[in-house]
PDB file of C-alpha atoms in Angstrom:
ATOM      1  CA  MET A 569      30.132   5.367-199.662  1.00  0.00           C
ATOM      2  CA  GLN A 570      33.264   3.446-197.464  1.00  0.00           C
ATOM      3  CA  ILE A 571      31.083   2.898-194.237  1.00  0.00           C
ATOM      4  CA  GLN A 572      32.909   3.662-191.220  1.00  0.00           C
ATOM      5  CA  ILE A 573      32.684   1.106-188.119  1.00  0.00           C
ATOM      6  CA  ASN A 574      32.721   2.778-184.149  1.00  0.00           C
ATOM      7  CA  ASP A 575      33.418   0.444-182.151  1.00  0.00           C
ATOM      8  CA  MET A 576      31.302   1.838-179.164  1.00  0.00           C
ATOM      9  CA  LEU A 577      28.710   2.036-181.391  1.00  0.00           C
ATOM     10  CA  ARG A 578      29.131  -1.813-182.542  1.00  0.00           C
ATOM     11  CA  ALA A 579      30.139  -2.956-178.876  1.00  0.00           C
ATOM     12  CA  TYR A 580      27.110  -0.624-177.725  1.00  0.00           C
ATOM     13  CA  ILE A 581      24.147  -3.201-177.993  1.00  0.00           C
ATOM     14  CA  GLU A 582      24.393  -6.648-176.248  1.00  0.00           C
ATOM     15  CA  PRO A 583      26.003  -8.727-179.221  1.00  0.00           C
ATOM     16  CA  LEU A 584      23.803 -11.461-180.745  1.00  0.00           C
ATOM     17  CA  THR A 585      24.274 -15.300-179.169  1.00  0.00           C
ATOM     18  CA  GLU A 586      25.849 -17.692-181.193  1.00  0.00           C
ATOM     19  CA  ALA A 587      22.442 -19.849-182.162  1.00  0.00           C
ATOM     20  CA  GLU A 588      21.132 -15.993-183.099  1.00  0.00           C
ATOM     21  CA  HIS A 589      23.949 -14.970-185.282  1.00  0.00           C
ATOM     22  CA  GLU A 590      23.120 -18.104-186.992  1.00  0.00           C
ATOM     23  CA  ALA A 591      20.098 -17.807-187.678  1.00  0.00           C
ATOM     24  CA  LEU A 592      20.295 -14.061-188.951  1.00  0.00           C
ATOM     25  CA  GLU A 593      23.068 -15.338-191.896  1.00  0.00           C
ATOM     26  CA  ARG A 594      20.500 -18.007-192.718  1.00  0.00           C
ATOM     27  CA  SER A 595      17.927 -15.414-192.991  1.00  0.00           C
ATOM     28  CA  LEU A 596      20.185 -13.176-195.236  1.00  0.00           C
ATOM     29  CA  LEU A 597      21.461 -16.146-197.510  1.00  0.00           C
ATOM     30  CA  ALA A 598      18.586 -17.184-198.456  1.00  0.00           C
ATOM     31  CA  GLU A 599      16.487 -14.162-199.313  1.00  0.00           C
ATOM     32  CA  GLY A 600      18.908 -11.041-198.950  1.00  0.00           C
ATOM     33  CA  CYS A 601      19.578  -7.713-197.127  1.00  0.00           C
ATOM     34  CA  ARG A 602      16.030  -6.684-196.514  1.00  0.00           C
ATOM     35  CA  ASP A 603      16.182  -4.441-194.721  1.00  0.00           C
ATOM     36  CA  ALA A 604      18.375  -0.876-194.821  1.00  0.00           C
ATOM     37  CA  LEU A 605      21.624  -0.196-193.040  1.00  0.00           C
ATOM     38  CA  VAL A 606      21.002   3.028-190.844  1.00  0.00           C
ATOM     39  CA  LEU A 607      24.057   5.707-191.742  1.00  0.00           C
ATOM     40  CA  TRP A 608      24.765   8.336-189.462  1.00  0.00           C
ATOM     41  CA  GLY A 609      26.507  10.026-192.641  1.00  0.00           C
ATOM     42  CA  ASP A 610      29.778   7.465-193.648  1.00  0.00           C
ATOM     43  CA  VAL A 611      29.166   6.089-189.743  1.00  0.00           C
ATOM     44  CA  LEU A 612      27.362   2.633-189.243  1.00  0.00           C
ATOM     45  CA  VAL A 613      24.801   2.933-186.915  1.00  0.00           C
ATOM     46  CA  ASP A 614      22.389   0.314-187.281  1.00  0.00           C
ATOM     47  CA  GLY A 615      22.819  -3.198-188.984  1.00  0.00           C
ATOM     48  CA  HIS A 616      26.358  -3.736-187.776  1.00  0.00           C
ATOM     49  CA  ASN A 617      25.663  -8.041-188.190  1.00  0.00           C
ATOM     50  CA  ARG A 618      23.846  -8.276-190.820  1.00  0.00           C
ATOM     51  CA  TYR A 619      26.828  -5.505-192.523  1.00  0.00           C
ATOM     52  CA  ALA A 620      29.582  -8.169-191.615  1.00  0.00           C
ATOM     53  CA  ILE A 621      27.613 -11.118-193.153  1.00  0.00           C
ATOM     54  CA  CYS A 622      26.425  -9.443-196.456  1.00  0.00           C
ATOM     55  CA  GLN A 623      30.663  -8.257-196.580  1.00  0.00           C
ATOM     56  CA  GLN A 624      31.493 -11.756-195.694  1.00  0.00           C
ATOM     57  CA  HIS A 625      29.008 -14.191-198.816  1.00  0.00           C
ATOM     58  CA  GLY A 626      29.425 -11.100-201.178  1.00  0.00           C
ATOM     59  CA  ILE A 627      25.544  -9.839-200.038  1.00  0.00           C
ATOM     60  CA  PRO A 628      23.814  -7.014-201.479  1.00  0.00           C
ATOM     61  CA  PHE A 629      22.061  -4.395-199.116  1.00  0.00           C
ATOM     62  CA  LYS A 630      21.027  -0.974-199.066  1.00  0.00           C
ATOM     63  CA  VAL A 631      21.534   2.112-196.814  1.00  0.00           C
ATOM     64  CA  VAL A 632      19.474   4.322-195.317  1.00  0.00           C
ATOM     65  CA  GLN A 633      21.319   8.469-193.852  1.00  0.00           C
ATOM     66  CA  ASN A 634      19.131   9.930-190.541  1.00  0.00           C
ATOM     67  CA  GLU A 635      19.263  13.084-191.470  1.00  0.00           C
ATOM     68  CA  ARG A 636      17.749  13.946-187.911  1.00  0.00           C
ATOM     69  CA  PHE A 637      21.169  13.001-185.376  1.00  0.00           C
ATOM     70  CA  GLN A 638      23.098  16.071-184.048  1.00  0.00           C
ATOM     71  CA  SER A 639      24.910  13.995-181.531  1.00  0.00           C
ATOM     72  CA  MET A 640      26.466  10.526-180.673  1.00  0.00           C
ATOM     73  CA  GLU A 641      23.904  10.708-178.363  1.00  0.00           C
ATOM     74  CA  ASP A 642      21.498  11.101-180.146  1.00  0.00           C
ATOM     75  CA  VAL A 643      22.619   8.622-182.022  1.00  0.00           C
ATOM     76  CA  MET A 644      22.917   6.306-178.960  1.00  0.00           C
ATOM     77  CA  LEU A 645      18.962   7.043-177.652  1.00  0.00           C
ATOM     78  CA  TRP A 646      17.465   6.474-181.148  1.00  0.00           C
ATOM     79  CA  MET A 647      19.636   3.017-180.885  1.00  0.00           C
ATOM     80  CA  ILE A 648      18.657   2.105-177.324  1.00  0.00           C
ATOM     81  CA  ASP A 649      14.528   3.022-178.513  1.00  0.00           C
ATOM     82  CA  ASN A 650      15.289   0.889-181.441  1.00  0.00           C
ATOM     83  CA  HIS A 651      16.190  -2.188-179.914  1.00  0.00           C
ATOM     84  CA  LEU A 652      13.667  -1.155-177.631  1.00  0.00           C
ATOM     85  CA  GLY A 653      11.188  -1.643-179.815  1.00  0.00           C
ATOM     86  CA  ARG A 654      12.792  -4.953-180.353  1.00  0.00           C
ATOM     87  CA  ARG A 655       9.859  -8.425-179.523  1.00  0.00           C
ATOM     88  CA  SER A 656      13.047 -10.327-179.140  1.00  0.00           C
ATOM     89  CA  VAL A 657      15.683  -9.266-176.848  1.00  0.00           C
ATOM     90  CA  SER A 658      15.281  -9.733-173.142  1.00  0.00           C
ATOM     91  CA  ASP A 659      13.794  -8.282-169.793  1.00  0.00           C
ATOM     92  CA  PHE A 660      17.479  -7.841-169.143  1.00  0.00           C
ATOM     93  CA  GLN A 661      18.690  -6.564-171.909  1.00  0.00           C
ATOM     94  CA  ARG A 662      15.338  -4.017-172.154  1.00  0.00           C
ATOM     95  CA  GLY A 663      16.037  -2.724-168.181  1.00  0.00           C
ATOM     96  CA  VAL A 664      19.982  -2.148-168.798  1.00  0.00           C
ATOM     97  CA  LEU A 665      19.450   0.283-172.535  1.00  0.00           C
ATOM     98  CA  ALA A 666      16.299   2.143-170.237  1.00  0.00           C
ATOM     99  CA  LEU A 667      18.936   3.136-167.751  1.00  0.00           C
ATOM    100  CA  ARG A 668      21.670   3.910-170.424  1.00  0.00           C
ATOM    101  CA  LYS A 669      18.892   5.989-172.000  1.00  0.00           C
ATOM    102  CA  LYS A 670      18.234   7.563-168.749  1.00  0.00           C
ATOM    103  CA  ASP A 671      21.755   8.299-167.379  1.00  0.00           C
ATOM    104  CA  ILE A 672      21.596  10.234-171.526  1.00  0.00           C
ATOM    105  CA  LEU A 673      18.947  11.973-170.143  1.00  0.00           C
ATOM    106  CA  ALA A 674      20.159  12.927-167.090  1.00  0.00           C
ATOM    107  CA  LYS A 675      23.296  14.262-168.059  1.00  0.00           C
ATOM    108  CA  ARG A 676      21.567  16.563-170.617  1.00  0.00           C
ATOM    109  CA  ILE A 677      19.024  17.599-168.254  1.00  0.00           C
ATOM    110  CA  GLU A 678      22.596  18.838-166.313  1.00  0.00           C
ATOM    111  CA  GLU A 679      23.772  20.628-169.076  1.00  0.00           C
ATOM    112  CA  ASP A 680      20.987  22.434-170.457  1.00  0.00           C
ATOM    113  CA  ALA A 681      20.613  23.642-166.430  1.00  0.00           C
ATOM    114  CA  ALA A 682      24.169  24.528-166.742  1.00  0.00           C
ATOM    115  CA  ARG A 683      24.333  26.451-170.178  1.00  0.00           C
ATOM    116  CA  ILE A 684      20.970  28.723-168.693  1.00  0.00           C
ATOM    117  CA  LYS A 685      22.692  29.657-165.256  1.00  0.00           C
ATOM    118  CA  ALA A 686      25.541  30.541-167.658  1.00  0.00           C
ATOM    119  CA  GLU A 687      23.623  32.678-170.379  1.00  0.00           C
ATOM    120  CA  ASP A 688      21.384  34.159-166.978  1.00  0.00           C
ATOM    121  CA  ALA A 689      24.888  35.288-165.249  1.00  0.00           C
ATOM    122  CA  ALA A 690      25.043  37.461-168.347  1.00  0.00           C
ATOM    123  CA  ILE A 691      22.736  38.998-168.172  1.00  0.00           C
ATOM    124  CA  THR A 692      21.385  38.819-164.429  1.00  0.00           C
ATOM    125  CA  PRO A 693      22.612  38.305-161.036  1.00  0.00           C
ATOM    126  CA  PRO A 694      24.085  35.829-159.710  1.00  0.00           C
ATOM    127  CA  ASP A 695      22.442  35.247-157.254  1.00  0.00           C
ATOM    128  CA  SER A 696      19.357  34.825-159.415  1.00  0.00           C
ATOM    129  CA  ASP A 697      17.378  31.514-159.924  1.00  0.00           C
ATOM    130  CA  ILE A 698      17.492  29.658-162.783  1.00  0.00           C
ATOM    131  CA  ASP A 699      14.163  29.531-164.602  1.00  0.00           C
ATOM    132  CA  ALA A 700      12.150  26.351-163.419  1.00  0.00           C
ATOM    133  CA  ALA A 701      10.549  26.502-167.101  1.00  0.00           C
ATOM    134  CA  ALA A 702      13.800  27.119-169.244  1.00  0.00           C
ATOM    135  CA  VAL A 703      15.129  23.838-168.455  1.00  0.00           C
ATOM    136  CA  PRO A 704      13.822  21.277-170.773  1.00  0.00           C
ATOM    137  CA  LYS A 705      11.006  18.524-168.424  1.00  0.00           C
ATOM    138  CA  VAL A 706      12.730  14.575-169.572  1.00  0.00           C
ATOM    139  CA  ARG A 707      11.264  12.304-167.727  1.00  0.00           C
ATOM    140  CA  THR A 708      13.790  10.471-165.784  1.00  0.00           C
ATOM    141  CA  SER A 709      12.415   8.685-162.992  1.00  0.00           C
ATOM    142  CA  ARG A 710      12.706   5.448-162.108  1.00  0.00           C
ATOM    143  CA  GLU A 711       9.169   4.918-162.997  1.00  0.00           C
ATOM    144  CA  ASP A 712       9.119   6.384-166.337  1.00  0.00           C
ATOM    145  CA  ILE A 713      12.428   4.731-166.978  1.00  0.00           C
ATOM    146  CA  ALA A 714      10.420   0.929-165.770  1.00  0.00           C
ATOM    147  CA  ARG A 715       7.644   1.729-168.389  1.00  0.00           C
ATOM    148  CA  ALA A 716       9.828   2.748-171.273  1.00  0.00           C
ATOM    149  CA  ALA A 717      11.550  -0.812-170.967  1.00  0.00           C
ATOM    150  CA  ARG A 718       8.091  -2.405-169.470  1.00  0.00           C
ATOM    151  CA  LEU A 719       9.547  -3.351-167.053  1.00  0.00           C
ATOM    152  CA  SER A 720       8.553  -2.821-163.155  1.00  0.00           C
ATOM    153  CA  SER A 721      10.648  -0.770-160.992  1.00  0.00           C
ATOM    154  CA  ASN A 722      11.117  -2.557-158.608  1.00  0.00           C
ATOM    155  CA  THR A 723      13.261  -5.230-161.823  1.00  0.00           C
ATOM    156  CA  ILE A 724      14.532  -1.537-162.455  1.00  0.00           C
ATOM    157  CA  SER A 725      16.333  -1.731-159.237  1.00  0.00           C
ATOM    158  CA  GLN A 726      17.585  -5.508-159.441  1.00  0.00           C
ATOM    159  CA  ILE A 727      18.671  -4.614-162.625  1.00  0.00           C
ATOM    160  CA  GLU A 728      20.950  -1.713-161.025  1.00  0.00           C
ATOM    161  CA  LYS A 729      22.442  -3.327-158.073  1.00  0.00           C
ATOM    162  CA  ILE A 730      23.608  -5.978-160.648  1.00  0.00           C
ATOM    163  CA  GLN A 731      25.563  -3.211-162.655  1.00  0.00           C
ATOM    164  CA  LYS A 732      26.869  -2.044-159.622  1.00  0.00           C
ATOM    165  CA  THR A 733      27.934  -5.192-158.359  1.00  0.00           C
ATOM    166  CA  ALA A 734      28.137  -8.649-159.473  1.00  0.00           C
ATOM    167  CA  THR A 735      30.574  -9.543-161.066  1.00  0.00           C
ATOM    168  CA  PRO A 736      31.736  -9.604-165.479  1.00  0.00           C
ATOM    169  CA  GLU A 737      30.479 -13.576-164.808  1.00  0.00           C
ATOM    170  CA  LEU A 738      27.566 -13.596-162.662  1.00  0.00           C
ATOM    171  CA  VAL A 739      26.418 -10.406-165.198  1.00  0.00           C
ATOM    172  CA  GLU A 740      26.936 -12.604-167.867  1.00  0.00           C
ATOM    173  CA  ALA A 741      25.183 -15.585-166.875  1.00  0.00           C
ATOM    174  CA  VAL A 742      21.699 -13.137-166.305  1.00  0.00           C
ATOM    175  CA  ARG A 743      22.474 -12.228-170.327  1.00  0.00           C
ATOM    176  CA  THR A 744      21.786 -15.294-171.602  1.00  0.00           C
ATOM    177  CA  GLY A 745      19.580 -16.501-169.048  1.00  0.00           C
ATOM    178  CA  THR A 746      20.849 -18.751-166.827  1.00  0.00           C
ATOM    179  CA  ILE A 747      20.485 -17.162-163.946  1.00  0.00           C
ATOM    180  CA  SER A 748      16.706 -14.648-163.458  1.00  0.00           C
ATOM    181  CA  ILE A 749      17.430 -11.801-162.249  1.00  0.00           C
ATOM    182  CA  ASN A 750      15.477 -11.789-158.882  1.00  0.00           C
ATOM    183  CA  ALA A 751      18.347 -14.491-158.366  1.00  0.00           C
ATOM    184  CA  ALA A 752      20.832 -12.437-160.483  1.00  0.00           C
ATOM    185  CA  ALA A 753      20.771  -9.359-157.540  1.00  0.00           C
ATOM    186  CA  THR A 754      20.585 -11.952-154.451  1.00  0.00           C
ATOM    187  CA  VAL A 755      23.679 -13.536-155.663  1.00  0.00           C
ATOM    188  CA  ALA A 756      25.209  -9.913-156.234  1.00  0.00           C
ATOM    189  CA  THR A 757      24.980  -9.110-152.497  1.00  0.00           C
ATOM    190  CA  LEU A 758      27.816 -12.454-151.816  1.00  0.00           C
ATOM    191  CA  PRO A 759      31.420 -11.066-152.178  1.00  0.00           C
ATOM    192  CA  ALA A 760      33.012 -11.666-155.625  1.00  0.00           C
ATOM    193  CA  GLU A 761      34.977 -14.391-155.044  1.00  0.00           C
ATOM    194  CA  GLU A 762      31.657 -15.646-154.375  1.00  0.00           C
ATOM    195  CA  GLN A 763      29.611 -14.790-156.971  1.00  0.00           C
ATOM    196  CA  VAL A 764      32.629 -16.418-159.518  1.00  0.00           C
ATOM    197  CA  ASN A 765      32.317 -19.981-157.617  1.00  0.00           C
ATOM    198  CA  ALA A 766      28.416 -20.163-157.379  1.00  0.00           C
ATOM    199  CA  VAL A 767      28.568 -18.684-161.536  1.00  0.00           C
ATOM    200  CA  ALA A 768      31.700 -21.535-162.105  1.00  0.00           C
ATOM    201  CA  GLY A 769      29.160 -24.423-160.464  1.00  0.00           C
ATOM    202  CA  GLY A 770      26.732 -23.719-163.319  1.00  0.00           C
ATOM    203  CA  LYS A 771      22.864 -22.907-162.402  1.00  0.00           C
ATOM    204  CA  LYS A 772      21.508 -25.092-159.803  1.00  0.00           C
ATOM    205  CA  SER A 773      24.799 -23.751-158.317  1.00  0.00           C
ATOM    206  CA  LEU A 774      23.393 -20.397-158.481  1.00  0.00           C
ATOM    207  CA  GLN A 775      20.255 -21.056-157.570  1.00  0.00           C
ATOM    208  CA  GLN A 776      21.534 -22.785-154.436  1.00  0.00           C
ATOM    209  CA  ALA A 777      23.428 -19.844-153.739  1.00  0.00           C
ATOM    210  CA  ALA A 778      20.231 -17.702-153.658  1.00  0.00           C
ATOM    211  CA  LYS A 779      18.301 -20.062-152.038  1.00  0.00           C
ATOM    212  CA  GLU A 780      21.244 -19.816-148.871  1.00  0.00           C
ATOM    213  CA  VAL A 781      21.483 -15.756-149.367  1.00  0.00           C
ATOM    214  CA  ARG A 782      17.299 -15.633-148.951  1.00  0.00           C
ATOM    215  CA  GLU A 783      17.385 -18.178-146.214  1.00  0.00           C
ATOM    216  CA  GLN A 784      20.716 -16.629-144.266  1.00  0.00           C
ATOM    217  CA  ARG A 785      18.339 -12.823-144.302  1.00  0.00           C
ATOM    218  CA  ALA A 786      15.076 -14.283-143.222  1.00  0.00           C
ATOM    219  CA  ALA A 787      17.315 -15.338-139.876  1.00  0.00           C
ATOM    220  CA  SER A 788      18.113 -12.910-138.814  1.00  0.00           C
ATOM    221  CA  ARG A 789      15.169 -10.987-138.424  1.00  0.00           C
ATOM    222  CA  PRO A 790      14.082 -10.703-135.359  1.00  0.00           C
ATOM    223  CA  VAL A 791      10.505 -13.269-134.563  1.00  0.00           C
ATOM    224  CA  LYS A 792       7.771 -11.156-133.919  1.00  0.00           C
ATOM    225  CA  PRO A 793       7.280 -11.772-130.147  1.00  0.00           C
ATOM    226  CA  ALA A 794       3.695 -14.615-130.299  1.00  0.00           C
ATOM    227  CA  LYS A 795       0.212 -14.182-128.827  1.00  0.00           C
ATOM    228  CA  PRO A 796       0.015 -15.053-125.102  1.00  0.00           C
ATOM    229  CA  ALA A 797      -1.728 -18.055-124.577  1.00  0.00           C
ATOM    230  CA  PRO A 798      -5.620 -17.320-123.215  1.00  0.00           C
ATOM    231  CA  TRP A 799      -4.966 -18.435-120.148  1.00  0.00           C
ATOM    232  CA  GLU A 800      -1.381 -16.164-119.486  1.00  0.00           C
ATOM    233  CA  ASP A 801      -4.535 -13.120-120.007  1.00  0.00           C
ATOM    234  CA  GLY A 802      -5.711 -14.678-116.872  1.00  0.00           C
ATOM    235  CA  GLY A 803      -7.708 -17.081-118.731  1.00  0.00           C
ATOM    236  CA  GLU A 804      -8.785 -20.894-116.969  1.00  0.00           C
ATOM    237  CA  PRO A 805      -4.999 -22.835-118.492  1.00  0.00           C
ATOM    238  CA  PRO A 806      -5.977 -26.021-120.192  1.00  0.00           C
ATOM    239  CA  SER A 807      -6.456 -29.487-118.291  1.00  0.00           C
ATOM    240  CA  GLN A 808      -3.230 -31.488-117.797  1.00  0.00           C
ATOM    241  CA  PRO A 809      -2.986 -35.050-120.160  1.00  0.00           C
ATOM    242  CA  ASP A 810      -3.454 -38.124-116.435  1.00  0.00           C
ATOM    243  CA  GLN A 811      -0.229 -39.684-119.351  1.00  0.00           C
ATOM    244  CA  PRO A 812       2.524 -37.873-120.260  1.00  0.00           C
ATOM    245  CA  LEU A 813       2.586 -37.386-124.072  1.00  0.00           C
ATOM    246  CA  THR A 814       4.532 -40.278-126.459  1.00  0.00           C
ATOM    247  CA  GLU A 815       7.813 -39.312-128.132  1.00  0.00           C
ATOM    248  CA  VAL A 816       5.558 -39.741-131.416  1.00  0.00           C
ATOM    249  CA  GLU A 817       3.418 -36.839-130.263  1.00  0.00           C
ATOM    250  CA  HIS A 818       5.618 -35.100-128.753  1.00  0.00           C
ATOM    251  CA  LEU A 819       7.576 -34.966-132.256  1.00  0.00           C
ATOM    252  CA  ARG A 820       4.086 -33.941-133.458  1.00  0.00           C
ATOM    253  CA  ALA A 821       3.667 -31.421-131.290  1.00  0.00           C
ATOM    254  CA  GLU A 822       7.662 -29.698-132.598  1.00  0.00           C
ATOM    255  CA  VAL A 823       6.325 -30.213-136.441  1.00  0.00           C
ATOM    256  CA  ALA A 824       3.102 -28.748-135.504  1.00  0.00           C
ATOM    257  CA  GLU A 825       4.932 -25.456-134.081  1.00  0.00           C
ATOM    258  CA  LEU A 826       8.040 -25.522-136.071  1.00  0.00           C
ATOM    259  CA  LYS A 827       4.788 -25.383-138.954  1.00  0.00           C
ATOM    260  CA  ALA A 828       3.167 -22.108-137.289  1.00  0.00           C
ATOM    261  CA  LYS A 829       6.824 -20.967-137.033  1.00  0.00           C
ATOM    262  CA  ASN A 830       7.559 -21.072-140.725  1.00  0.00           C
ATOM    263  CA  ALA A 831       3.882 -19.955-141.740  1.00  0.00           C
ATOM    264  CA  ALA A 832       4.657 -17.062-139.018  1.00  0.00           C
ATOM    265  CA  LEU A 833       7.539 -16.078-141.111  1.00  0.00           C
ATOM    266  CA  ARG A 834       6.172 -16.178-144.587  1.00  0.00           C
ATOM    267  CA  ALA A 835       4.334 -13.909-143.871  1.00  0.00           C
ATOM    268  CA  GLU A 836       6.319 -11.771-142.048  1.00  0.00           C
ATOM    269  CA  ASN A 837       8.403 -11.535-145.036  1.00  0.00           C
ATOM    270  CA  ALA A 838       6.447 -11.259-147.729  1.00  0.00           C
ATOM    271  CA  GLU A 839       4.698  -7.998-146.089  1.00  0.00           C
ATOM    272  CA  LEU A 840       8.418  -6.862-145.747  1.00  0.00           C
ATOM    273  CA  ARG A 841       8.400  -7.794-149.475  1.00  0.00           C
ATOM    274  CA  GLU A 842       5.449  -5.686-150.129  1.00  0.00           C
ATOM    275  CA  ARG A 843       7.100  -3.056-147.749  1.00  0.00           C
ATOM    276  CA  ILE A 844      10.423  -2.576-149.535  1.00  0.00           C
ATOM    277  CA  ASP A 845       8.492  -2.188-153.549  1.00  0.00           C
ATOM    278  CA  GLN A 846       6.804   0.421-152.192  1.00  0.00           C
ATOM    279  CA  LEU A 847       9.509   2.470-150.975  1.00  0.00           C
ATOM    280  CA  VAL A 848      11.126   1.727-154.320  1.00  0.00           C
ATOM    281  CA  ASP A 849       8.720   2.912-156.091  1.00  0.00           C
ATOM    282  CA  ALA A 850       8.833   6.453-153.744  1.00  0.00           C
ATOM    283  CA  SER A 851      12.045   6.741-154.777  1.00  0.00           C
TER     284      SER A 851
END
């Protein structure tokens, strides 16, 4: 059989890094190709890297047919589930795969609903409602997708943001682990040119860019009014010192005040983050 390579399927899963490819090549040369390649007809579904290495070095391999595939979408869903179960897949890759699965399932729901509506229209008035029980129940909520990827709903939201607004350079940086998902989602809010410049500057530049965005957000939030001093509510004001404060004492007082404001801002920031997570989970 002449095995066919579908370029879309070959590119559907994130490629191996150079180190991963070298490790796989060493393993195949030392132990042979122990796992069979998965085919759909004559199309290669799983084992593109193993197939290429085996062809290069003349290593024998086995193939197995998957008879359950009915469409290209079935193939893609199988590939996604197969990779989600692997330990070597990073959090970002798992999130991307889970979101791809969500898109495929959501599309199927729409197609099934349209098909049922068309079938009903042939025997019932056009204005009648679609039988909800007839539409397959498929879990596509953010919580379900997060559970499938073994990630939090907040992380899934951050990956969605990265996919929508991040430049290819920033996506590659988070894919290779140069920057965390959380920080990448923050940097992705910057204009494209600034994202590219941050990536070009390396890991420290990316971290600094994320820090500056967070600081700007914190500075733009309104500060809660300070609680009135006891004497402003009718109490007795503190006794005034006989001697004016020295410069050192003034500075110490300012430092103490700034520390108090900083603590209040941190508490407010934590509260807002918790509220955001709750809103995201509820959406």
